[in-house]
Coordinates of C-alpha atoms (C1' of nucleotides) in Angstrom, one line a residue:
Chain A
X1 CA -4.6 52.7 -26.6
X2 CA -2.7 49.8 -25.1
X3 CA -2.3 48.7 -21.6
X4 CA 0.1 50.3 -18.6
X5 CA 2.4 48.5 -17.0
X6 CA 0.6 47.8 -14.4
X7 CA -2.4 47.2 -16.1
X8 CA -0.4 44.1 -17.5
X9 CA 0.8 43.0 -14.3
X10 CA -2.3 42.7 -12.5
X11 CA -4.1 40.9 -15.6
X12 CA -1.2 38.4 -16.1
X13 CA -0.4 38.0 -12.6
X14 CA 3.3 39.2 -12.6
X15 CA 5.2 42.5 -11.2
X16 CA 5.8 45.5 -12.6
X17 CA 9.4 44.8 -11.5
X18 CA 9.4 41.9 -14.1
X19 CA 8.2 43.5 -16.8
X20 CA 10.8 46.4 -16.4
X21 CA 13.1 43.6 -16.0
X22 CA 12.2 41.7 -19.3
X23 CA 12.6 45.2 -20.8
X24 CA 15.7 46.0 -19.5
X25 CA 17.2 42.5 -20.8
X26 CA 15.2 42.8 -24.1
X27 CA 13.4 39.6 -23.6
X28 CA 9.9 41.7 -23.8
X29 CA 10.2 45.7 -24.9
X30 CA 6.8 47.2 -24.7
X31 CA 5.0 48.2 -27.7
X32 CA 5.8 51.9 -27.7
X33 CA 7.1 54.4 -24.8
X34 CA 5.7 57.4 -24.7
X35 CA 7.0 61.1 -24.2
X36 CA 7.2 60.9 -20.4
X37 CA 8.7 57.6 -20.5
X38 CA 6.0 55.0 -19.6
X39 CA 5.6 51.9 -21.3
X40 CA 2.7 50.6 -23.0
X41 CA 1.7 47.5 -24.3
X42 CA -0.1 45.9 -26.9
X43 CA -1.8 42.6 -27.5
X44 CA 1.2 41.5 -29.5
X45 CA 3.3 42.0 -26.0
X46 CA 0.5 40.4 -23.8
X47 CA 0.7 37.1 -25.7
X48 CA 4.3 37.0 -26.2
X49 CA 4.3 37.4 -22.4
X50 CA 2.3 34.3 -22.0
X51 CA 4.6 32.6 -24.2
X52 CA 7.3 33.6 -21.7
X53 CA 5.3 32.5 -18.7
X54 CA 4.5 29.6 -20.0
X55 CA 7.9 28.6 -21.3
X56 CA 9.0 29.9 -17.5
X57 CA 6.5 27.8 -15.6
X58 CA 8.8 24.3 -17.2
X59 CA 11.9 25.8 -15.3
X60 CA 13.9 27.2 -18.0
X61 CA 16.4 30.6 -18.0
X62 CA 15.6 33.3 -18.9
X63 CA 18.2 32.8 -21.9
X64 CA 16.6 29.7 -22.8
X65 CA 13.0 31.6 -23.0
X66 CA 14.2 34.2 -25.4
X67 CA 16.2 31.5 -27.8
X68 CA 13.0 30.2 -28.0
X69 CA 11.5 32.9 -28.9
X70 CA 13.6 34.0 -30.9
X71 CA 13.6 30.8 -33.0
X72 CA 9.6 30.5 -33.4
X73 CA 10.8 26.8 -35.3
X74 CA 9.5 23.6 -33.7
X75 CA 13.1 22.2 -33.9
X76 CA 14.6 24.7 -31.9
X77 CA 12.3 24.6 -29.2
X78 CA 11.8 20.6 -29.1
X79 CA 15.8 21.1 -29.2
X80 CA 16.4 23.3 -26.0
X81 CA 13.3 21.4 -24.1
X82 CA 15.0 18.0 -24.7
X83 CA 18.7 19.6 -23.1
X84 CA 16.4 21.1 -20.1
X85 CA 15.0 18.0 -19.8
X86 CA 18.0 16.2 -19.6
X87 CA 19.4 19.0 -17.4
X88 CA 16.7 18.5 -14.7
X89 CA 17.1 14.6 -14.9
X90 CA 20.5 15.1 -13.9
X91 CA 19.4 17.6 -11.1
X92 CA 17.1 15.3 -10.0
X93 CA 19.7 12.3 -9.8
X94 CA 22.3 14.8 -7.9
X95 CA 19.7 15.5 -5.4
X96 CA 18.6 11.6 -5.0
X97 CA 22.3 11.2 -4.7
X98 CA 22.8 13.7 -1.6
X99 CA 19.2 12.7 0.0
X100 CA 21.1 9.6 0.2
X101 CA 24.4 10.9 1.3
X102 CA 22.1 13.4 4.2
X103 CA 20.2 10.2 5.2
X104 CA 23.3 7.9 5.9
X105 CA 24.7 10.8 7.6
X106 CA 22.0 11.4 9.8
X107 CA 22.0 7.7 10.9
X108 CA 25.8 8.0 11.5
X109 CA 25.2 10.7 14.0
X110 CA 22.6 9.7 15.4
X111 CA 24.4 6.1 16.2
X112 CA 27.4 8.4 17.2
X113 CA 24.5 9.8 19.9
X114 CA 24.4 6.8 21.0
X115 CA 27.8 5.3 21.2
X116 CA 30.3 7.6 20.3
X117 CA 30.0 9.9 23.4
X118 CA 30.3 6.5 25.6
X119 CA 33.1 5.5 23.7
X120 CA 34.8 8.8 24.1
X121 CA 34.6 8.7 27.9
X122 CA 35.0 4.8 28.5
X123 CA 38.4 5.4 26.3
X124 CA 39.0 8.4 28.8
X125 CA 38.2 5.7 31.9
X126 CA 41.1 4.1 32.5
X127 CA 43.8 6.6 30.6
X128 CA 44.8 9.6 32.2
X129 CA 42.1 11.8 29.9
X130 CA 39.4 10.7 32.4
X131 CA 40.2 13.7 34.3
X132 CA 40.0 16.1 31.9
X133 CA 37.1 14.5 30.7
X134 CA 34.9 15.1 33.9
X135 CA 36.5 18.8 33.9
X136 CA 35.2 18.9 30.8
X137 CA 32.1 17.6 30.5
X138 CA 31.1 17.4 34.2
X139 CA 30.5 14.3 36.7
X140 CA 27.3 14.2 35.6
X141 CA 27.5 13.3 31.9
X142 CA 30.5 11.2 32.1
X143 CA 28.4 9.2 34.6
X144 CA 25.4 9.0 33.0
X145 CA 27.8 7.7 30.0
X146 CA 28.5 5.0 32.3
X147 CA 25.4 4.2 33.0
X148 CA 24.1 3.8 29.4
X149 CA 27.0 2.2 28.3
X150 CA 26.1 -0.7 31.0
X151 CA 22.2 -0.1 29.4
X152 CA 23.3 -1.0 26.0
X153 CA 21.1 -3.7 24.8
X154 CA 20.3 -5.9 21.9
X155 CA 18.0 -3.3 21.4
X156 CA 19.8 -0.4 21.1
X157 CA 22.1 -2.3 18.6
X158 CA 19.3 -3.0 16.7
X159 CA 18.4 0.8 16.7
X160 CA 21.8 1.5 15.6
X161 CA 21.8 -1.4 12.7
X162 CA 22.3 0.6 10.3
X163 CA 24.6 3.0 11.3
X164 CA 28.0 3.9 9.9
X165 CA 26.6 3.1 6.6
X166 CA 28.6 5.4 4.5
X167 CA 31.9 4.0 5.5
X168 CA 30.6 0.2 6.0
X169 CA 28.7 0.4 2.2
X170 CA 32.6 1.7 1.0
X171 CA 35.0 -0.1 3.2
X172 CA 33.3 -4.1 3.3
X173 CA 33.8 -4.2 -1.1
X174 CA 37.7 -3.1 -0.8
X175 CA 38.0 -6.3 2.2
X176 CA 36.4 -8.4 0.1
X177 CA 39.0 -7.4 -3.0
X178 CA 42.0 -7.9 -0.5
X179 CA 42.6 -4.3 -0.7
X180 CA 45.4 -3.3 1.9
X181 CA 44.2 -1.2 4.9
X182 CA 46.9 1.1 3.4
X183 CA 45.2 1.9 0.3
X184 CA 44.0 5.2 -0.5
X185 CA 40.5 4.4 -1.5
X186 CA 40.3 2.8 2.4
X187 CA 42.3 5.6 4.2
X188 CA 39.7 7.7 1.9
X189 CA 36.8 6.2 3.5
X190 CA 38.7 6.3 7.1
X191 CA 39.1 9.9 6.8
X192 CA 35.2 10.0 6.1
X193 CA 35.0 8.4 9.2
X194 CA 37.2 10.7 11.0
X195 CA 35.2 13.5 9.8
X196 CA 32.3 12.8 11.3
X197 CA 33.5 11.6 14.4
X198 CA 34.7 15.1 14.5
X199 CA 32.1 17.0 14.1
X200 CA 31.7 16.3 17.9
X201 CA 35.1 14.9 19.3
X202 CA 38.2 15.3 17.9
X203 CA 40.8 12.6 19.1
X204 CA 44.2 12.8 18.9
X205 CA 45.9 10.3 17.1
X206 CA 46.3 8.0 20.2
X207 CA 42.6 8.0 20.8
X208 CA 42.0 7.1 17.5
X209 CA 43.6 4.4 17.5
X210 CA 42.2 3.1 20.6
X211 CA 38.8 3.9 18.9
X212 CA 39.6 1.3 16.4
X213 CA 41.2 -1.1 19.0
X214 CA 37.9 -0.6 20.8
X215 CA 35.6 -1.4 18.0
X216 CA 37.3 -5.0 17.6
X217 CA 37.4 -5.8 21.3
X218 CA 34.1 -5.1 22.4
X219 CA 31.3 -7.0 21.2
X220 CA 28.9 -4.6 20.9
X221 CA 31.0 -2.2 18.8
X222 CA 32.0 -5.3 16.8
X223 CA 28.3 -6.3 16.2
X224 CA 26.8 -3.1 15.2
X225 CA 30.2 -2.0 13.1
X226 CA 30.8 -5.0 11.3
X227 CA 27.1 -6.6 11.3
X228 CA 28.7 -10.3 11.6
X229 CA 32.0 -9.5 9.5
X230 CA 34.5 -9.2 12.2
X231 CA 36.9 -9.3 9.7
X232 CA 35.6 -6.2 8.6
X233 CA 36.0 -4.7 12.2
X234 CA 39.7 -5.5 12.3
X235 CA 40.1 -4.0 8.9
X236 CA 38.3 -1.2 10.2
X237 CA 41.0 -1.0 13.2
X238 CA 43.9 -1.4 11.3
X239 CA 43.6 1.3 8.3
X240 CA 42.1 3.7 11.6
X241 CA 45.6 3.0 13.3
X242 CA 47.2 3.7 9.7
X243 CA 45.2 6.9 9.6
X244 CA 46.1 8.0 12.9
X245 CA 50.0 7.6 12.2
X246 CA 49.9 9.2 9.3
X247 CA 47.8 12.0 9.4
X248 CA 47.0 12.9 13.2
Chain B
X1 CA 54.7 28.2 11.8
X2 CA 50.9 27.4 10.5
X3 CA 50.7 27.3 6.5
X4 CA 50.0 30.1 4.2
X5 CA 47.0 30.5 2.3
X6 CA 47.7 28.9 -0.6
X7 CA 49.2 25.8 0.9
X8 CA 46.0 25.3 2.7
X9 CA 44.1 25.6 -0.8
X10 CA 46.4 23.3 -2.6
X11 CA 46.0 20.5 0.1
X12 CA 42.5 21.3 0.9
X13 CA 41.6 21.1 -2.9
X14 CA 39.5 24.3 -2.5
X15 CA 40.8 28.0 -3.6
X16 CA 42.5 30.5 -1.7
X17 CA 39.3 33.0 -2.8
X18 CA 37.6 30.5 -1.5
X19 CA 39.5 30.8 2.3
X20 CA 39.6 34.5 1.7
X21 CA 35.3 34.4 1.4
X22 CA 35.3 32.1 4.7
X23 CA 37.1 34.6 6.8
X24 CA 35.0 37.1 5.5
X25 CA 31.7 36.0 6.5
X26 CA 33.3 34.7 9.6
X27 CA 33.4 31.0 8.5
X28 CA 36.9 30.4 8.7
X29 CA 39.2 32.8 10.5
X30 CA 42.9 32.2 9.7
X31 CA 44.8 31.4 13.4
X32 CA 46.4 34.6 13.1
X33 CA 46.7 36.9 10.7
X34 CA 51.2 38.3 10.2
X35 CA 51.7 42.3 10.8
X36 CA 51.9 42.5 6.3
X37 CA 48.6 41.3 6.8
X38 CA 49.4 37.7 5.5
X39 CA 46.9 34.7 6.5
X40 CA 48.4 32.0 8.2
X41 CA 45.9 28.3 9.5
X42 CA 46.9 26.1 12.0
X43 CA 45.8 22.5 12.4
X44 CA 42.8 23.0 13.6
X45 CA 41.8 25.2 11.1
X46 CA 42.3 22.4 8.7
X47 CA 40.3 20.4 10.8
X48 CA 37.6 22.9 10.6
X49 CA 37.6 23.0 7.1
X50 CA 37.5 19.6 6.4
X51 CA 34.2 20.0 8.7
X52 CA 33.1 22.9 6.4
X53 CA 33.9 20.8 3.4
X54 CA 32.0 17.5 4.6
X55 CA 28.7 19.7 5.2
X56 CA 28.9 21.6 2.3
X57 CA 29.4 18.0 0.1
X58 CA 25.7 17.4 1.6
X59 CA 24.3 20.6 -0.3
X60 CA 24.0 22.6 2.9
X61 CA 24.3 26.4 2.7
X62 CA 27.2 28.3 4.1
X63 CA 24.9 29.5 7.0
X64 CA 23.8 26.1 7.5
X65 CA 27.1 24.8 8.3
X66 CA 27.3 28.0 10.2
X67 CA 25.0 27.2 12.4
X68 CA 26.2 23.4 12.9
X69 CA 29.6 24.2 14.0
X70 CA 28.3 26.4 16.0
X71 CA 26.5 24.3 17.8
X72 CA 28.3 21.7 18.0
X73 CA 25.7 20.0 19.1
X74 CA 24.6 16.3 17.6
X75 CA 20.9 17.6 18.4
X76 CA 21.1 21.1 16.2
X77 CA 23.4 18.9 13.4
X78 CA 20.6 16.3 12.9
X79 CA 17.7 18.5 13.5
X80 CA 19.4 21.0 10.6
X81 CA 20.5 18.2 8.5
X82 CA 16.5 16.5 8.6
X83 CA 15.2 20.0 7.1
X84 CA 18.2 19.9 4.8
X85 CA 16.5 16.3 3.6
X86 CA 13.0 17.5 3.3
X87 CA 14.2 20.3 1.2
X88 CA 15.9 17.8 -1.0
X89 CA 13.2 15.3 -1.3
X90 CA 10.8 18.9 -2.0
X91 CA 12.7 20.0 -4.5
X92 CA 13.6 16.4 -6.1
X93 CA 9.5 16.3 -6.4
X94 CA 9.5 20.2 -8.0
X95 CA 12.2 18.4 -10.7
X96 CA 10.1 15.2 -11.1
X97 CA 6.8 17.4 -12.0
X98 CA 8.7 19.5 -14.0
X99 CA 10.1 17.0 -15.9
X100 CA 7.0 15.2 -16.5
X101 CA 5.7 18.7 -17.6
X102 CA 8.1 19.3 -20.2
X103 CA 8.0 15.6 -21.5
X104 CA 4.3 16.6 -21.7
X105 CA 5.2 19.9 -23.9
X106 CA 7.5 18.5 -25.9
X107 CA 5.4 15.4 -27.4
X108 CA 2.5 18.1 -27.3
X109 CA 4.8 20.7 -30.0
X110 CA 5.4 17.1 -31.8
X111 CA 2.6 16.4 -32.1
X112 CA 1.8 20.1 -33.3
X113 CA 4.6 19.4 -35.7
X114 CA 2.6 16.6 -37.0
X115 CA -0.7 17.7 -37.1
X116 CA -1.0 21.6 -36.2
X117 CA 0.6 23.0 -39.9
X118 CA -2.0 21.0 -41.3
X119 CA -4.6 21.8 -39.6
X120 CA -3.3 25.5 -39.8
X121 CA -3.4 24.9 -43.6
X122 CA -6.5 22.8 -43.8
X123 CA -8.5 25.8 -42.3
X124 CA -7.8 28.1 -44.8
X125 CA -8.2 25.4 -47.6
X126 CA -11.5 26.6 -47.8
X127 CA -11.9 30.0 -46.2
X128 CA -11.0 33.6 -47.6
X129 CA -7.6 32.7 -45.7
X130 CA -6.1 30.6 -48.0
X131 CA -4.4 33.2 -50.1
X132 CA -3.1 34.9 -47.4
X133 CA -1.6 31.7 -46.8
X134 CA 0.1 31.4 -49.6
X135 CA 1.4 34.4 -49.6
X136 CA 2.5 34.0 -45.7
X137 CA 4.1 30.8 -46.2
X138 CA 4.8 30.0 -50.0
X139 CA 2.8 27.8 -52.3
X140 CA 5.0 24.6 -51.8
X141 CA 4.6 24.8 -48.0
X142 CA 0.6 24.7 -48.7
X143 CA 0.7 22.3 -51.0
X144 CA 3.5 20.1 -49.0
X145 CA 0.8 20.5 -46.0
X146 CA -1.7 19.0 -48.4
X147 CA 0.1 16.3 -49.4
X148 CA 1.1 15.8 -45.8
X149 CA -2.6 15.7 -44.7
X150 CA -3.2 13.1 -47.5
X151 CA -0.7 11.5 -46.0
X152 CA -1.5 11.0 -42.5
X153 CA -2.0 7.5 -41.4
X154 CA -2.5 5.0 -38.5
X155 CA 0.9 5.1 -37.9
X156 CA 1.1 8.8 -37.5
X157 CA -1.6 8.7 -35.5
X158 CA 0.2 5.8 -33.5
X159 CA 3.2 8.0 -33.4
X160 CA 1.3 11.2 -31.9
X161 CA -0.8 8.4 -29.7
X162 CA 0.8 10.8 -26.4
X163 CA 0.1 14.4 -27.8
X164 CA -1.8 16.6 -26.1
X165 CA -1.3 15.0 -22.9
X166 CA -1.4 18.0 -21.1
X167 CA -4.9 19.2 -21.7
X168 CA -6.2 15.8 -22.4
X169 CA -5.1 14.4 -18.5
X170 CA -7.0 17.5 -17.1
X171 CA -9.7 17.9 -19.0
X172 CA -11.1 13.9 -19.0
X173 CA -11.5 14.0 -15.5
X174 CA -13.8 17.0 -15.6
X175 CA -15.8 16.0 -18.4
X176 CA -16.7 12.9 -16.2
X177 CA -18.0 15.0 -13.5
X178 CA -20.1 16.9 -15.7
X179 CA -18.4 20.3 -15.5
X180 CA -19.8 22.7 -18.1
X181 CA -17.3 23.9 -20.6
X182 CA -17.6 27.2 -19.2
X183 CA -15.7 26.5 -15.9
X184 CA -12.9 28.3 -15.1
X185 CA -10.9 25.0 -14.8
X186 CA -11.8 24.0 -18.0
X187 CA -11.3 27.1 -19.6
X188 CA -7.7 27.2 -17.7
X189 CA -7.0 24.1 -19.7
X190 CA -8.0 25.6 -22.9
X191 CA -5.6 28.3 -22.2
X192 CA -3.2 26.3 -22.1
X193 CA -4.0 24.5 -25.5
X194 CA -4.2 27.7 -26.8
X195 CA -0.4 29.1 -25.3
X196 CA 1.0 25.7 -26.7
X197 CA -0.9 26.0 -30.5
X198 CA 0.2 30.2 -29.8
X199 CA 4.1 29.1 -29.1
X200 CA 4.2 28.5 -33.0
X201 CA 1.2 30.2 -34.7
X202 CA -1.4 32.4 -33.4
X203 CA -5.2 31.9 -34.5
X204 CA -7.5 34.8 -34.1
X205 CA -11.2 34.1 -32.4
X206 CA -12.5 32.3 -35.5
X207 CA -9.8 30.3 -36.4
X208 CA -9.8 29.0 -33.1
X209 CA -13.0 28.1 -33.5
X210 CA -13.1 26.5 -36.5
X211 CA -9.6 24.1 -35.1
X212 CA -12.4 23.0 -32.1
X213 CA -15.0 22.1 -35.2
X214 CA -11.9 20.3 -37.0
X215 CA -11.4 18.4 -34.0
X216 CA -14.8 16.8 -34.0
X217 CA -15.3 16.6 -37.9
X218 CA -11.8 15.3 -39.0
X219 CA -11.9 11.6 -37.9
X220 CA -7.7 11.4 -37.7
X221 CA -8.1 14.6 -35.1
X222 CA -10.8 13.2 -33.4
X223 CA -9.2 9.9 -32.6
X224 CA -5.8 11.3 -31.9
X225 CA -6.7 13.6 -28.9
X226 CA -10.0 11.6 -28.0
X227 CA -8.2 8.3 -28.1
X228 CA -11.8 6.7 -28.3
X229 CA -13.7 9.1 -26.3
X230 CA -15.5 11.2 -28.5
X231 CA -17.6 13.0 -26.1
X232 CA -14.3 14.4 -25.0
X233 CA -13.4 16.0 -28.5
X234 CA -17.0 17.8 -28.7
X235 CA -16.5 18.8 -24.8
X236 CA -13.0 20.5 -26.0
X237 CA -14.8 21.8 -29.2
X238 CA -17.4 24.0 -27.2
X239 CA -14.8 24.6 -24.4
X240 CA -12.7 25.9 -27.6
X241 CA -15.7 28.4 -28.5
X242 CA -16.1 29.7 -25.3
X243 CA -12.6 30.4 -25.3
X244 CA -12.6 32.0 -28.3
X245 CA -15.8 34.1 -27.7
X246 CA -14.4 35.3 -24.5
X247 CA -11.0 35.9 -24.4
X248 CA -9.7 36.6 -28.6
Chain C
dG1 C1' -4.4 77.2 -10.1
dG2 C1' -3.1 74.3 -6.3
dT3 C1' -3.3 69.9 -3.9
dT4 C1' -3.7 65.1 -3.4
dG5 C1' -3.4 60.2 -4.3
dA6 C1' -2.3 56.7 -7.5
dA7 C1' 1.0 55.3 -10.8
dA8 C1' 5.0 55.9 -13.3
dT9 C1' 10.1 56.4 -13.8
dT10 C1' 15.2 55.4 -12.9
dG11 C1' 18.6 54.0 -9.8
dA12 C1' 20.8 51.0 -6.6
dC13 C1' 21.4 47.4 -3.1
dG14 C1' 20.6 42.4 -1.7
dT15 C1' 20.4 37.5 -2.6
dT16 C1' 24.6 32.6 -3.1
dA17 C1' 29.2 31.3 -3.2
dC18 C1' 32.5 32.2 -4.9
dG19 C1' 35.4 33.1 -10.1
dT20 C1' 37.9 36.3 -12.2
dC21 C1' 40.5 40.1 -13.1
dA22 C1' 43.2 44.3 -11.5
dA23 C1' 46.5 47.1 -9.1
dG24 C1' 49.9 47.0 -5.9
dG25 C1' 52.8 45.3 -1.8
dT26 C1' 56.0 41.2 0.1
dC27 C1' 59.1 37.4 0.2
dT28 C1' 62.9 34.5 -1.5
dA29 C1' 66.5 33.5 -4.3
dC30 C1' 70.1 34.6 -7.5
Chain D
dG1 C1' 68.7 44.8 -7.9
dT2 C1' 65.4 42.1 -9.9
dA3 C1' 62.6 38.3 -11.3
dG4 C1' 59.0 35.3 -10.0
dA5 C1' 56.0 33.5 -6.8
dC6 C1' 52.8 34.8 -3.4
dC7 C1' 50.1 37.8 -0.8
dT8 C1' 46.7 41.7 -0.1
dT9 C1' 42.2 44.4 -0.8
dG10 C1' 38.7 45.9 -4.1
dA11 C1' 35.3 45.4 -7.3
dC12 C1' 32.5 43.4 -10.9
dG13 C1' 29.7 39.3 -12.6
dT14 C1' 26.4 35.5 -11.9
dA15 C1' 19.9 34.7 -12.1
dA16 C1' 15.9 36.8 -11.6
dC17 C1' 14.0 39.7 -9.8
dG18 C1' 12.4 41.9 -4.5
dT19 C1' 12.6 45.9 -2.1
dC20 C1' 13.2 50.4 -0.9
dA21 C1' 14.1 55.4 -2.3
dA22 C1' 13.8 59.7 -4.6
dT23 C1' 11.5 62.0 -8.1
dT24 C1' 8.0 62.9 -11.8
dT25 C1' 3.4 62.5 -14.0
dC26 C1' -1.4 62.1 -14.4
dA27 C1' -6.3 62.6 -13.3
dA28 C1' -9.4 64.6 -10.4
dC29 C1' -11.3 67.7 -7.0
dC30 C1' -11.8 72.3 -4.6

DNA sequence: GGTTGAAATTGACGTTACGTCAAGGTCTAC
DNA sequence: GTAGACCTTGACGTAACGTCAATTTCAACC
């Protein structure tokens, strides 16, 4: 009489691993175990175990499952569905919250592909880094730097519109407050900035300030930065020089 | 020289268990590690951490970050970070269908809460299950259910308008292409009815049955999980009795 | 009765990123 | 010398099993 255990596994579509499992945490003991230890279950267990699966298949824990269960009252189980429900709302909002975060910083790398590694070597150009630069990196790619920095077009800046989001989306509402380049919440998003710049370069503090000093004096920087605000750009430039006295 | 452990924590905001972890799996080495065995981070340790901390703020693993710093490389970064996003957005989806799934449950067990002790009731009224009613669930249960029953009006059946969502969205569609009852897609949504009814009280075969027949017979019933379409009722009446034949 | 193959059992480790003790050495200051 | 702060390694716990590994049992066949 009754069903092995894998008997039960193969007609409900789980492991034997599980159901030793849900044994061992008491969630589903089988109907009787005989003499040489096997387990054995009944039509009682194989429904409860649908109960489970079904009950599993809307995301919850294994806790949750078994409070259920353990319940058998309407209340109780509307009661624990309505806090996973709110649970996975708030997952799901987390997760449209760092798809956002990935996408912006995608785009900010991917801009910093296209200016950032000209930037770095045109600020080497005419300081005495260049040489360590073409040690460094080689003739080659400091030339070719060069030469894209001359191909920079309207239409790479367009390509690059919307780049540097995560620190233009912060830093353009604290200009428009009057906020002083000082503030935290601006040398917050500077750092931000910093960071990512540094995944690939890491300036010293003099750099970074002539990073800053660059974006306001050329056009293109200015353009693609500040999108028309050049106030924005200077901003930009003066909590970066802030940031580099203080914390480089 | 360099800081200690715990003065990297404290201005790093992260733990020193946390430092101790990234020098285990190789993350974060210290800069050099004192004879007493004593941890001790230089700047560009920090520097690497703050890396490690602006990865790991975008939901990466540990081994993804891994693998971007050590790289270093703007076409690995981007490449890891786009699979990174299309996990996101994946699993964002999982959390929207499971939450539509569970909003689907719960309004299905309301509307059991509504409707199912009644009909549980109702179908012993008359058959040699009554008494065993009684004696399961008390005489003023019974007779509340009949009162309840008596009770149930157009704005109860307004109120469960959404029940049974779950079977009824899947089982419409193949009632309009003329799939026989008998189909195993059919008879997969009829499982589920069955799991749902079975979370709270578990008919035998001819019980079962006899719920299908109250579907059709009972006008409330019918119009509740019909919503106008009867031939839908009497299509989830014989799918019931297949059900029942077959599988209690 | 012996052998074989299928099926069962109980461990125990691995997974993720640390939190949280626990036991014991080290440093600094009084 | 000792208190107190700080450091170390070690080990368990988390969720829900997957995946061996070593060993035992059962049913069947020769």
């Amino acid at each position: 009489m009754g069903w092995s255990i894998a008997e039960v596994a193969r007609t409900s579509g789980v492991t034997s691993r599980t159901l030793r499992h849900y044994d061992a945490i008491g969630l589903l003991p089988p109907a009787w175990v005989a003499d040489n230890g096997w387990r054995y279950y009944e039509h009682e267990q194989l429904l409860r175990l649908q109960q489970i699966l079904l009950l599993r298949e809307l995301g919850l824990g294994l806790d949750a499952v078994a409070a259920i269960l353990e319940q058998q009252s309407r209340h109780t189980t509307v009661e624990v569905l309505r806090q996973h429900r709110d649970w996975l709302v708030a997952e799901q909002e987390r997760l449209a919250r760092l798809v956002h975060t990935v996408d912006r910083t995608i785009t900010d790398i991917e801009k910093g592909g296209e200016m950032a590694p000209d930037t770095m070597f045109q600020g080497f150009e005419h300081n005495p880094y260049e040489a360590e630069a073409r040690e460094r990196w080689g003739d080659d790619a400091v030339d070719a730097s060069h030469e894209r920095i001359k191909a920079l077009s309207a239409d790479d800046a367009e390509k690059a519109r919307t780049g540097y989001g995560r620190v233009h989306d912060g830093l353009a509402p604290l200009l428009a407050e009057g906020v002083p380049a000082s503030d935290e919440r601006v040398q917050e998003l500077v750092d931000l900035h910093f960071q990512v710049i540094s995944l690939f370069w890491t300036p010293n503090a003099e750099a970074y300030r002539g990073l800053g000093q660059m974006y306001v004096d050329d056009e293109r920087f200015r353009q693609n930065i500040g999108q028309g605000n050049d106030a924005l750009v200077t901003y930009l430039r003066d909590a970066m020089a802030i940031y580099a006295d203080g914390k480089l």
